[in-house]
Tab-separated table of C-alpha atoms and ligand atoms in Angstrom:
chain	number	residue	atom	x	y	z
A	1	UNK	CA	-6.710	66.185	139.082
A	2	UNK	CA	-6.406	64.186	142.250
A	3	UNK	CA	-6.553	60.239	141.664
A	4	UNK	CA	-10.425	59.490	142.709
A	5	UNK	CA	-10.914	58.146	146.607
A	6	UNK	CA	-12.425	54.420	146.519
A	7	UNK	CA	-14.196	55.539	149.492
A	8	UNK	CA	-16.114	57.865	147.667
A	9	UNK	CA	-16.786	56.346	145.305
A	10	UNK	CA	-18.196	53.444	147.201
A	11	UNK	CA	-19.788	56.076	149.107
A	12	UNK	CA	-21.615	57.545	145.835
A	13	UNK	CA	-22.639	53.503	144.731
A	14	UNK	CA	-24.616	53.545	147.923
A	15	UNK	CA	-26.731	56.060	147.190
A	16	UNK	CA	-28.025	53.947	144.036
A	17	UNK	CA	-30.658	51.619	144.666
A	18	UNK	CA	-31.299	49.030	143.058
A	19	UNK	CA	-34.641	49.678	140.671
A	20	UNK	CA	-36.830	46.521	141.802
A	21	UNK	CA	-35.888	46.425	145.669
A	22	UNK	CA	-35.116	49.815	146.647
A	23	UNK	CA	-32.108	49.673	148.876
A	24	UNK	CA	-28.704	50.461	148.246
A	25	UNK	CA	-27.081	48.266	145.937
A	26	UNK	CA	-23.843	48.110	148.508
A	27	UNK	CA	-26.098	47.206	151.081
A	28	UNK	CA	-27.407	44.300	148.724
A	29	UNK	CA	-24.252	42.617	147.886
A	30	UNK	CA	-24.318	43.717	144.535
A	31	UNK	CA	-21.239	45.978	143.658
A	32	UNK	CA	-18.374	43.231	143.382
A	33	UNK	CA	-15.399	45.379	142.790
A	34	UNK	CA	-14.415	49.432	142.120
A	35	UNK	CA	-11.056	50.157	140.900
A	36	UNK	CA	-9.508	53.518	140.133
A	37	UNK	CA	-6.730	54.425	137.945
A	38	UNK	CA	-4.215	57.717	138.166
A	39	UNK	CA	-6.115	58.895	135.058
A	40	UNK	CA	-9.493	58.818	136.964
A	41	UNK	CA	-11.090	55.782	135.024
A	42	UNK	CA	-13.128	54.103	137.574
A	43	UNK	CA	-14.432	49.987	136.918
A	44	UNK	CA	-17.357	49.000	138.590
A	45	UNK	CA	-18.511	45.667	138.690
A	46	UNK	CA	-22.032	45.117	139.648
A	47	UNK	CA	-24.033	41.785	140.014
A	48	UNK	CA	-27.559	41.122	138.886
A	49	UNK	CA	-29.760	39.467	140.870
A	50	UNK	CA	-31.024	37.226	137.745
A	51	UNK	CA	-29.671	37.317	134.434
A	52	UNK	CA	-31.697	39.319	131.824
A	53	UNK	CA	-32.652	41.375	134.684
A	54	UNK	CA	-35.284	43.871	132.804
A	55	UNK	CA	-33.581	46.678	135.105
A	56	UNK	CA	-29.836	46.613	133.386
A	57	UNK	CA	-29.622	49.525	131.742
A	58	UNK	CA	-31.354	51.397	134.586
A	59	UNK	CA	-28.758	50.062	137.085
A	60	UNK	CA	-25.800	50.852	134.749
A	61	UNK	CA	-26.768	54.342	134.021
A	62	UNK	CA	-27.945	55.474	137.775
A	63	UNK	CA	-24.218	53.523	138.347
A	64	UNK	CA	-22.732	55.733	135.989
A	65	UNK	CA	-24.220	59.010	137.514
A	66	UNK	CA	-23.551	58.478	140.811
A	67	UNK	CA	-19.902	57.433	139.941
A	68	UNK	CA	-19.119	60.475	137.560
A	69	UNK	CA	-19.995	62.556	140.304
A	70	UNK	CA	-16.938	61.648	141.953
A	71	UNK	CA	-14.008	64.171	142.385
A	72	UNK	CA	-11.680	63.154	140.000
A	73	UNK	CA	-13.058	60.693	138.056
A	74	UNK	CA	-12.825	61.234	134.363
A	75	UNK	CA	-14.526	57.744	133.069
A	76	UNK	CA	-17.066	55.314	134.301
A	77	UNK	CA	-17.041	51.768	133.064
A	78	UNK	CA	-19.518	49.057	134.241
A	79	UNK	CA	-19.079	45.786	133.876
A	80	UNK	CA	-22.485	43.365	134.525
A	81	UNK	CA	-22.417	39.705	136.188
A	82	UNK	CA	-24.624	37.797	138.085
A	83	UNK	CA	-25.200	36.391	141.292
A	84	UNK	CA	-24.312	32.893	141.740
A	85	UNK	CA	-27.264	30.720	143.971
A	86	UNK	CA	-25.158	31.337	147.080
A	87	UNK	CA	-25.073	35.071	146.699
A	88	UNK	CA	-28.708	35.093	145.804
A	89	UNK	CA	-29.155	32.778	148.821
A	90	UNK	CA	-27.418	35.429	151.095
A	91	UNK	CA	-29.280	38.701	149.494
A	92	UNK	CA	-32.579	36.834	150.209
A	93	UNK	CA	-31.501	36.115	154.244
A	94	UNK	CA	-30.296	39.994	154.251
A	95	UNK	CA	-33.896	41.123	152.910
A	96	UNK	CA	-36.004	38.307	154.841
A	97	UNK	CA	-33.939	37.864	157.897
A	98	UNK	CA	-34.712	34.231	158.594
A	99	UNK	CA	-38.257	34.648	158.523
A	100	UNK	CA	-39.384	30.665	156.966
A	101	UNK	CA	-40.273	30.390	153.549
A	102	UNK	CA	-43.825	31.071	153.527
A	103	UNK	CA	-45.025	33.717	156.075
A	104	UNK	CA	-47.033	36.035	155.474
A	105	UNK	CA	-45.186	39.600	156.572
A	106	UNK	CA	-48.781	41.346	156.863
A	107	UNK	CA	-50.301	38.780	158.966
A	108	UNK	CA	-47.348	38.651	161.829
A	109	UNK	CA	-47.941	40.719	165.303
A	110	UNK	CA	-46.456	44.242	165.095
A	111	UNK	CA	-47.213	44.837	160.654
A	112	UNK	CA	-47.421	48.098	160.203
A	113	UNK	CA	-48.740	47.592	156.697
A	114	UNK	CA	-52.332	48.732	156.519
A	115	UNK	CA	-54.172	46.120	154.114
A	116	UNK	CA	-57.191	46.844	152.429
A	117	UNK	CA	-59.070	44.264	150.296
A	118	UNK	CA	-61.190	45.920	147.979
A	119	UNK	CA	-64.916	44.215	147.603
A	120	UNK	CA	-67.151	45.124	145.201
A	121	UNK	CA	-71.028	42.669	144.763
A	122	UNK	CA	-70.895	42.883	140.819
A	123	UNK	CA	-68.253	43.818	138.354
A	124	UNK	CA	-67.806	46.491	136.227
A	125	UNK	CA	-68.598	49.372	139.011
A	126	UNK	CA	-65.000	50.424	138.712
A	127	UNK	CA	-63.407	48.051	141.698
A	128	UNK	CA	-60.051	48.351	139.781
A	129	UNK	CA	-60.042	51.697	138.770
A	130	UNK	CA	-60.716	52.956	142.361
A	131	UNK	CA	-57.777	50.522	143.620
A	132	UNK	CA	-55.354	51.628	141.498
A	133	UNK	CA	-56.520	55.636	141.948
A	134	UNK	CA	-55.928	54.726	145.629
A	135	UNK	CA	-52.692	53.184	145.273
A	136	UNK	CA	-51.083	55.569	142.979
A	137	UNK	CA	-52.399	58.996	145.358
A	138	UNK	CA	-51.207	57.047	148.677
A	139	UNK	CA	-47.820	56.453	146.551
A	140	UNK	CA	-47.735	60.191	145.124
A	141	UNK	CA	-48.125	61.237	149.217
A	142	UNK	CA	-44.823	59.150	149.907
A	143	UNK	CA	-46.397	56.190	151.620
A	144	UNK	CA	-44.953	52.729	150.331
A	145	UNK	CA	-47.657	51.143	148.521
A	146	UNK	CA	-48.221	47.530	146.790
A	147	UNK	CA	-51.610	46.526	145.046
A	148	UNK	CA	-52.259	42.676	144.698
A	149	UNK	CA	-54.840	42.186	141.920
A	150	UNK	CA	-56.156	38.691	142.532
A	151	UNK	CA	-59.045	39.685	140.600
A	152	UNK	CA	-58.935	36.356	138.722
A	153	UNK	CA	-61.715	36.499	135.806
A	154	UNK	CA	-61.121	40.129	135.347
A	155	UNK	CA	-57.343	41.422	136.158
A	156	UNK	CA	-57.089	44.684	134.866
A	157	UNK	CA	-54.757	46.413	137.082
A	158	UNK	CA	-51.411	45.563	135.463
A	159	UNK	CA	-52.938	47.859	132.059
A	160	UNK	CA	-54.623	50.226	134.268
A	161	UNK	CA	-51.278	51.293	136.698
A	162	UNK	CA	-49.084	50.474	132.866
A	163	UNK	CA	-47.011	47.987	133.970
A	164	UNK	CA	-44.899	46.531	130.920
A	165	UNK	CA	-42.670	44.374	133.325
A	166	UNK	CA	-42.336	41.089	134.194
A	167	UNK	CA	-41.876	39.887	137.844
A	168	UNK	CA	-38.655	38.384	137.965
A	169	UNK	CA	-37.946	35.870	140.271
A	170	UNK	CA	-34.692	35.681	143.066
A	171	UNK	CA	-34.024	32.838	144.408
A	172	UNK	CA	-37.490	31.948	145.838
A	173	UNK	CA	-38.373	35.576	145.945
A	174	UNK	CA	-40.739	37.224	143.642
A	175	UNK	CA	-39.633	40.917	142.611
A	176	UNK	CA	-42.769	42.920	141.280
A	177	UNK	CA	-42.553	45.533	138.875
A	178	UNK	CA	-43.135	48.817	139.808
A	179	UNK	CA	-44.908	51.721	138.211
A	180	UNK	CA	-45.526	55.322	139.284
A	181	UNK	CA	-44.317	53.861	142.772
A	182	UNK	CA	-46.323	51.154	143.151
A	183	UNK	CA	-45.272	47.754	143.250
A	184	UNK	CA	-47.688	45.332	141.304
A	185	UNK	CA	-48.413	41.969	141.144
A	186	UNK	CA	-51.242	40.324	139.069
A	187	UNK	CA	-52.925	37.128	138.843
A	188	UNK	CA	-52.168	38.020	135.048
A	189	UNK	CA	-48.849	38.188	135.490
A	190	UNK	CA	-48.802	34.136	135.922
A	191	UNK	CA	-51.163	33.331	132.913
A	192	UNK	CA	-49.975	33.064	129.109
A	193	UNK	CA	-51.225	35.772	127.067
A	194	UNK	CA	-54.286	36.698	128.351
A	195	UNK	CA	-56.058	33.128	128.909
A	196	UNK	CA	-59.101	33.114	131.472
A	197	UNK	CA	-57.786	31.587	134.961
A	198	UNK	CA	-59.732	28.909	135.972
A	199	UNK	CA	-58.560	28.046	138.970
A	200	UNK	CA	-60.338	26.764	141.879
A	201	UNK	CA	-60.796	27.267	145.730
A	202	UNK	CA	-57.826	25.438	146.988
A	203	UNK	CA	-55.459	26.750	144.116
A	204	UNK	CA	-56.422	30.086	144.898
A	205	UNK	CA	-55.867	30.038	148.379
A	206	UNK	CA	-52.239	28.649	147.362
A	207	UNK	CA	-51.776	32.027	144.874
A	208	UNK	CA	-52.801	34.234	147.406
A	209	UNK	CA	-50.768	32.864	150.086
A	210	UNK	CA	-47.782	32.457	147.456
A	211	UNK	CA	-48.303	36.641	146.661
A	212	UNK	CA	-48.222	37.316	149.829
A	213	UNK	CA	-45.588	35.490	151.380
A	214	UNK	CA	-43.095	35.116	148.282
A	215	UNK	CA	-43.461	38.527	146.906
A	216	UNK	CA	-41.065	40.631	147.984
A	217	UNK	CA	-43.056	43.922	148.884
A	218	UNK	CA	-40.401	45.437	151.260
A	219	UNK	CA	-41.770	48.060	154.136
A	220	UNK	CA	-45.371	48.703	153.015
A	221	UNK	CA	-47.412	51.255	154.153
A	222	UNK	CA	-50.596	50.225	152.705
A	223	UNK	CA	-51.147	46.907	150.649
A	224	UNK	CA	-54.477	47.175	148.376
A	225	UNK	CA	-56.162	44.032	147.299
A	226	UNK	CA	-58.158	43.883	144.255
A	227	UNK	CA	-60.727	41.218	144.672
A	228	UNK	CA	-63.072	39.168	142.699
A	229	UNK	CA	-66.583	40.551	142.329
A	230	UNK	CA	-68.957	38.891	144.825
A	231	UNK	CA	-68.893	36.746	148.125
A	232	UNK	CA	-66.380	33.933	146.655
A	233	UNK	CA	-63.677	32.040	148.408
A	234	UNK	CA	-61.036	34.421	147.712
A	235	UNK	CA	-62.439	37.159	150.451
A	236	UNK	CA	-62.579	34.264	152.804
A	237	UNK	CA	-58.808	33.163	152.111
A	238	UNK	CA	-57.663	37.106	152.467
A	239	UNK	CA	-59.385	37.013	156.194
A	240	UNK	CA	-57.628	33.734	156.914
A	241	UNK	CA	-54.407	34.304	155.119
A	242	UNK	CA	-54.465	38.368	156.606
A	243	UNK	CA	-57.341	38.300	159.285
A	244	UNK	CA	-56.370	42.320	160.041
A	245	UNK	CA	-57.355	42.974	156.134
A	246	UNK	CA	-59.950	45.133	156.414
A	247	UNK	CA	-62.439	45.700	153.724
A	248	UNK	CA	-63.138	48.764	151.353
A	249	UNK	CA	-66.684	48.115	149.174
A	250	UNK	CA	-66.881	49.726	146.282
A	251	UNK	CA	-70.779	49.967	144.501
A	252	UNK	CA	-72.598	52.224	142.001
A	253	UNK	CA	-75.617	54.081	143.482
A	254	UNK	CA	-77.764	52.077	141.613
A	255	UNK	CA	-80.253	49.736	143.350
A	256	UNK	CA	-79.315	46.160	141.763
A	257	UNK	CA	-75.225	47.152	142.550
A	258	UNK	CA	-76.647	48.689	145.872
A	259	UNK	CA	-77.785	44.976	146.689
A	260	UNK	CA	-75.131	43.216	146.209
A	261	UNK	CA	-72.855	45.243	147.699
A	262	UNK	CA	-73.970	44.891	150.939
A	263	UNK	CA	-73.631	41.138	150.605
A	264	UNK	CA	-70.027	41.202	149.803
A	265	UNK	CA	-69.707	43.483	152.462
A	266	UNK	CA	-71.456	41.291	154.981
A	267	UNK	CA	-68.606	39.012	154.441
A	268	UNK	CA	-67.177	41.211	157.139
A	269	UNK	CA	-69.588	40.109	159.574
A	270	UNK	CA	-68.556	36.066	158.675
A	271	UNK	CA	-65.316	36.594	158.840
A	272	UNK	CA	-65.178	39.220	161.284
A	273	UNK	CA	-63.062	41.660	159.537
A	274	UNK	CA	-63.430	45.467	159.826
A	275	UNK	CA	-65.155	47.358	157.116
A	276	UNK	CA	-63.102	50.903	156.413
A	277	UNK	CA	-65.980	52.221	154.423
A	278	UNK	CA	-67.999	52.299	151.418
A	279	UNK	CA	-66.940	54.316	148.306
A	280	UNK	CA	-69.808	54.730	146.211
A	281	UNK	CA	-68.170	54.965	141.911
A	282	UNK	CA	-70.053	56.567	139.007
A	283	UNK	CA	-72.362	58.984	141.237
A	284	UNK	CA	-73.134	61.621	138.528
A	285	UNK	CA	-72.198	63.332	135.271
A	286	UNK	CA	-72.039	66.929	135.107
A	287	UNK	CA	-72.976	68.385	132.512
A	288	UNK	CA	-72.059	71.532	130.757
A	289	UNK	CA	-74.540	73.214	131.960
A	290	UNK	CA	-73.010	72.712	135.518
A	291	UNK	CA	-75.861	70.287	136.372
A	292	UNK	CA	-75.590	67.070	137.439
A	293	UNK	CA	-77.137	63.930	135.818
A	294	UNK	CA	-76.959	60.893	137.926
A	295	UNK	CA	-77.470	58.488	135.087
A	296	UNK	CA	-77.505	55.104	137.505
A	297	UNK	CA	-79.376	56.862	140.566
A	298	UNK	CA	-78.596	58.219	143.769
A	299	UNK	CA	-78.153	57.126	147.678
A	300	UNK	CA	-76.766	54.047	146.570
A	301	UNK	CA	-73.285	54.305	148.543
A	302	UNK	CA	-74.859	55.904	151.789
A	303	UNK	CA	-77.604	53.110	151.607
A	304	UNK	CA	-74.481	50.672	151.625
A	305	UNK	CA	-72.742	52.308	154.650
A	306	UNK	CA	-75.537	52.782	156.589
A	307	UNK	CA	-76.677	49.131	156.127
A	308	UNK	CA	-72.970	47.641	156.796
A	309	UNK	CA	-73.060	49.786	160.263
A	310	UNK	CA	-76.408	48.318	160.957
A	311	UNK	CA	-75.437	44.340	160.533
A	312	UNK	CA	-71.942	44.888	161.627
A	313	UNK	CA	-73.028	47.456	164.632
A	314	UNK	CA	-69.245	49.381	163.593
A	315	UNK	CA	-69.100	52.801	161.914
A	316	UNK	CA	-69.079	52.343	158.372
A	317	UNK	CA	-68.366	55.760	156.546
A	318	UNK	CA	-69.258	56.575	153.261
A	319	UNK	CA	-65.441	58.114	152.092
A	320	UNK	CA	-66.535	59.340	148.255
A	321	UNK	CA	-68.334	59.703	145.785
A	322	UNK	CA	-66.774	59.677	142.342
A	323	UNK	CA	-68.317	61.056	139.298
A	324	UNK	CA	-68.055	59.027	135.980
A	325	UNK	CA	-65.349	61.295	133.765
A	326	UNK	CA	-64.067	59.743	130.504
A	327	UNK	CA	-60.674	60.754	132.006
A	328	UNK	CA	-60.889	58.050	134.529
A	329	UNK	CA	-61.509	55.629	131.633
A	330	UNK	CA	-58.918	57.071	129.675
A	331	UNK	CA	-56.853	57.155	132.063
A	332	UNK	CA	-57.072	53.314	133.112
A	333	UNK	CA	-56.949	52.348	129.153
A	334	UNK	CA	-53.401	54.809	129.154
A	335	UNK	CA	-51.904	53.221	132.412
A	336	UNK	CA	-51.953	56.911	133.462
A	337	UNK	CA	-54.561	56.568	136.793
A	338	UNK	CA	-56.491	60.261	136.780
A	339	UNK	CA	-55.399	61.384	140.112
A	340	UNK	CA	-51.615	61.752	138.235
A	341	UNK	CA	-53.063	62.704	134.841
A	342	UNK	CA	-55.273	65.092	135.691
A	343	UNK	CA	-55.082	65.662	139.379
A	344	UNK	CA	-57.409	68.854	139.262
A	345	UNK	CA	-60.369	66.921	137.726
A	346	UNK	CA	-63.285	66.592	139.962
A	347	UNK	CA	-63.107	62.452	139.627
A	348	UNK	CA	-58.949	62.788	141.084
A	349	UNK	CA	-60.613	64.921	143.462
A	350	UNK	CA	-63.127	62.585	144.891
A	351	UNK	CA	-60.162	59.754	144.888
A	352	UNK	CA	-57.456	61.243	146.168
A	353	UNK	CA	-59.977	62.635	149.251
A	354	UNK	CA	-60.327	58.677	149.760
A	355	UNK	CA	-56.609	58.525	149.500
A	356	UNK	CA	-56.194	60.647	152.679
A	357	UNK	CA	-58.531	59.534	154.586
A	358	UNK	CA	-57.194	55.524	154.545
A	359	UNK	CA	-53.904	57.438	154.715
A	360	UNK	CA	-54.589	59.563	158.132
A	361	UNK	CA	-55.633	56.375	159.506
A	362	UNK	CA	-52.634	54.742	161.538
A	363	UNK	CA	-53.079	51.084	162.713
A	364	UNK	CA	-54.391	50.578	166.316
A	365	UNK	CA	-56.890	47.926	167.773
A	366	UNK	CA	-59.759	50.659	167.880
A	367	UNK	CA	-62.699	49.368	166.784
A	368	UNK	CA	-61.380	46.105	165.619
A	369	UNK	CA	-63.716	43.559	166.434
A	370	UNK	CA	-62.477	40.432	168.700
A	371	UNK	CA	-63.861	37.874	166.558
A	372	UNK	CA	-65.711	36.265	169.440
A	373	UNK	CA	-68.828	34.254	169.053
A	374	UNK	CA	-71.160	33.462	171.228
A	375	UNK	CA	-70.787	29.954	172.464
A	376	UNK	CA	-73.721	27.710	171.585
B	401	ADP	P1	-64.436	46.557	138.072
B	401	ADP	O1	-63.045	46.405	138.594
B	401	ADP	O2	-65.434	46.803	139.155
B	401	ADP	O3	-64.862	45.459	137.160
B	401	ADP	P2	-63.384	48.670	136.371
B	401	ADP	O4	-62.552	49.497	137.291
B	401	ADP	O5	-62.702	47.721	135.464
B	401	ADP	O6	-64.512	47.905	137.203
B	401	ADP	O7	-64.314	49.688	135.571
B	401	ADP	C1	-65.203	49.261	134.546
B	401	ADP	C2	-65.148	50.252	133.413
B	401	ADP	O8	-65.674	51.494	133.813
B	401	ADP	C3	-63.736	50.542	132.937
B	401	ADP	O9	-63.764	50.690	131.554
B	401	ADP	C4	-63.377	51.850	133.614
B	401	ADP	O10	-62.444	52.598	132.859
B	401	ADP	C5	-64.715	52.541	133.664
B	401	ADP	N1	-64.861	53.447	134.813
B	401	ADP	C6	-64.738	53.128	136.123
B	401	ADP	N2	-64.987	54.185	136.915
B	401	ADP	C7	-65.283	55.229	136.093
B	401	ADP	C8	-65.644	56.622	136.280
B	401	ADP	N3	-65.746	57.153	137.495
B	401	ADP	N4	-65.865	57.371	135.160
B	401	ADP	C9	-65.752	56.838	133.926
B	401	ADP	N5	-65.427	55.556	133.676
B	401	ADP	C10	-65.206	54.753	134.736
């Protein structure tokens, strides 16, 4: 057996990324040393970002792998440290450049991240379920995807995507966790147990603005944002914090939701932020028989688009209709979101048909409104 080449074996360490941000762990500064001996046992010393980093035995058994894979090696051993400040200091500059402390990457000329605040008038007409559906087909198609739940009084994304994990903080980054290749953070995630939040304006605006600018979320795609029910101050601080946010309403067909809905979604015309479309949430049941029983109503979602493209004078499509299926429920109790668990279901169906059509659309200044007013 040939004595193993350092080179290739630091060429097989970067090909493992590190499990919270991604890249290469060579390119992050976090393999400290590799040494061979004749007999093929190969050291690797690799540095943490934090201590009781929740990813350790992840990073030391993707390590391993890679490492084994090596011609000639006959033993992997790895050795964890940590990152002292300075290093930490350095891995942040490498993954921020020297953007300042708090700026928001989505907001800054030339984002390609397509953001997507989702509105709904009233809770309880699936707002999260939808959002997280969304995130997790848009992930499954390959696109880099992050969901901000700042749904304060009701944050239910973390339990509906699973995520066990803790963000863990580096140096004045925020790493999210990630599940089924989505990277989450929660309002939830900040709050002991599972206390109420009740925060006002101004502090929310300062959350918000802290997710977005101190989390790292990498190259997104698409960033989904889980609102509050209603008209409240956090859809005003997402258009000032992210004016090219663009907002997705989700409603029931029912009259009462129907109502409401429109007024979150005339928001849009206050703040002059696009409106991508309407997706109308618990259309119909179908029944064995193969009929349909639409238990809260009908037209409610089409009356919603139609009535946003009339105050707003923009196209406002209707993009679904999803049918209420105890798998989506399930589903969201499980962490498993329905368009994974059972893809072939009518309800995945109706989602994931969303899913590609926020995915097909690429960002461009077409139809975004100027934001000018008319001087008085
Ligand atoms: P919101 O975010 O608007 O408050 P949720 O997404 O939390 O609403 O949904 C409210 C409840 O309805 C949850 O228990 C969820 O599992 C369930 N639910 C949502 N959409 C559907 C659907 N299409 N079929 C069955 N249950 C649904």
């Amino acid at each position: 057996m040939p004595q193993p080449n350092i080179d290739a074996i630091h060429a097989a360490l970067a090909r493992v990324n590190d499990p919270e941000i991604r890249k290469p762990i060579t390119e992050l500064g976090m393999v400290e040393s590799v040494t061979a001996s004749a007999e093929g046992v190969v050291a690797v010393r690799v540095l943490l970002t934090v201590a009781g980093c929740p990813m350790k035995e992840q990073l030391t058994r993707d390590v391993t792998a890679a490492v084994s894979a090596v011609e000639g090696v006959t033993s992997v051993d790895v050795a964890l440290g940590v990152m002292t400040d300075a290093q930490r200091g350095e891995l942040r500059t490498r993954l921020r450049g020297d953007a300042p402390a708090n700026e928001i990457p989505f907001a800054q000329p030339g984002s390609r991240t397509r953001v997507y605040a989702v509105a709904s008038g009233k809770g309880g007409v699936g707002k999260s379920s939808v959002t997280v559906n969304l995130a997790a087909a848009l992930a499954a198609r390959g696109l880099s995807v992050g969901v901000l739940d700042a749904d304060i009084y009701g944050f239910s994304v973390p339990r509906m995507l699973g995520v066990t994990g803790r963000p863990t903080q580096v140096d004045q980054m925020i790493m999210p966790p990630i599940a089924h290749d989505v990277k989450v953070i929660s309002i939830g995630m900040f709050t002991p147990g599972n206390t109420a939040v009740v925060w006002r304006g101004p502090m929310l605006h300062r959350a918000l603005q802290q997710f977005l600018a101190d989390v790292f979320w990498g190259d997104l795609d698409v960033l989904l944002m889980d609102l509050p029910p209603g008209t409240g101050d956090i859809a005003i601080s997402v258009a000032q914090l992210v004016p090219s946010a663009e907002l997705l309403v989700v409603t029931t067909p029912q009259i009462a939701a129907r109502e409401v809905a429109e007024r979150a979604g005339s928001i849009a015309l206050q703040t002059h932020q696009q409106i991508v479309g309407v997706v109308e949430n618990m259309s119909w049941l179908d029944l064995p028989d193969g009929s349909r029983l639409e238990l809260f109503g009908s037209g409610g979602g089409q009356a919603v688009a139609d009535s946003l493209a009339a105050s707003t004078g923009t196209r406002v499509p209707l993009l679904g209709q999803i049918p209420i299926d105890q798998r989506v429920r399930e589903g969201g109790d499980d962490g498993r979101p329905v368009v994974l668990d059972a893809p072939d279901s009518p309800a995945a169906v109706a989602l994931r048909s969303v899913a590609d059509a926020l995915a097909a659309r690429s960002k461009s200044l077409v139809g975004k409104s100027l934001g000018l007013t008319p001087v008085r």
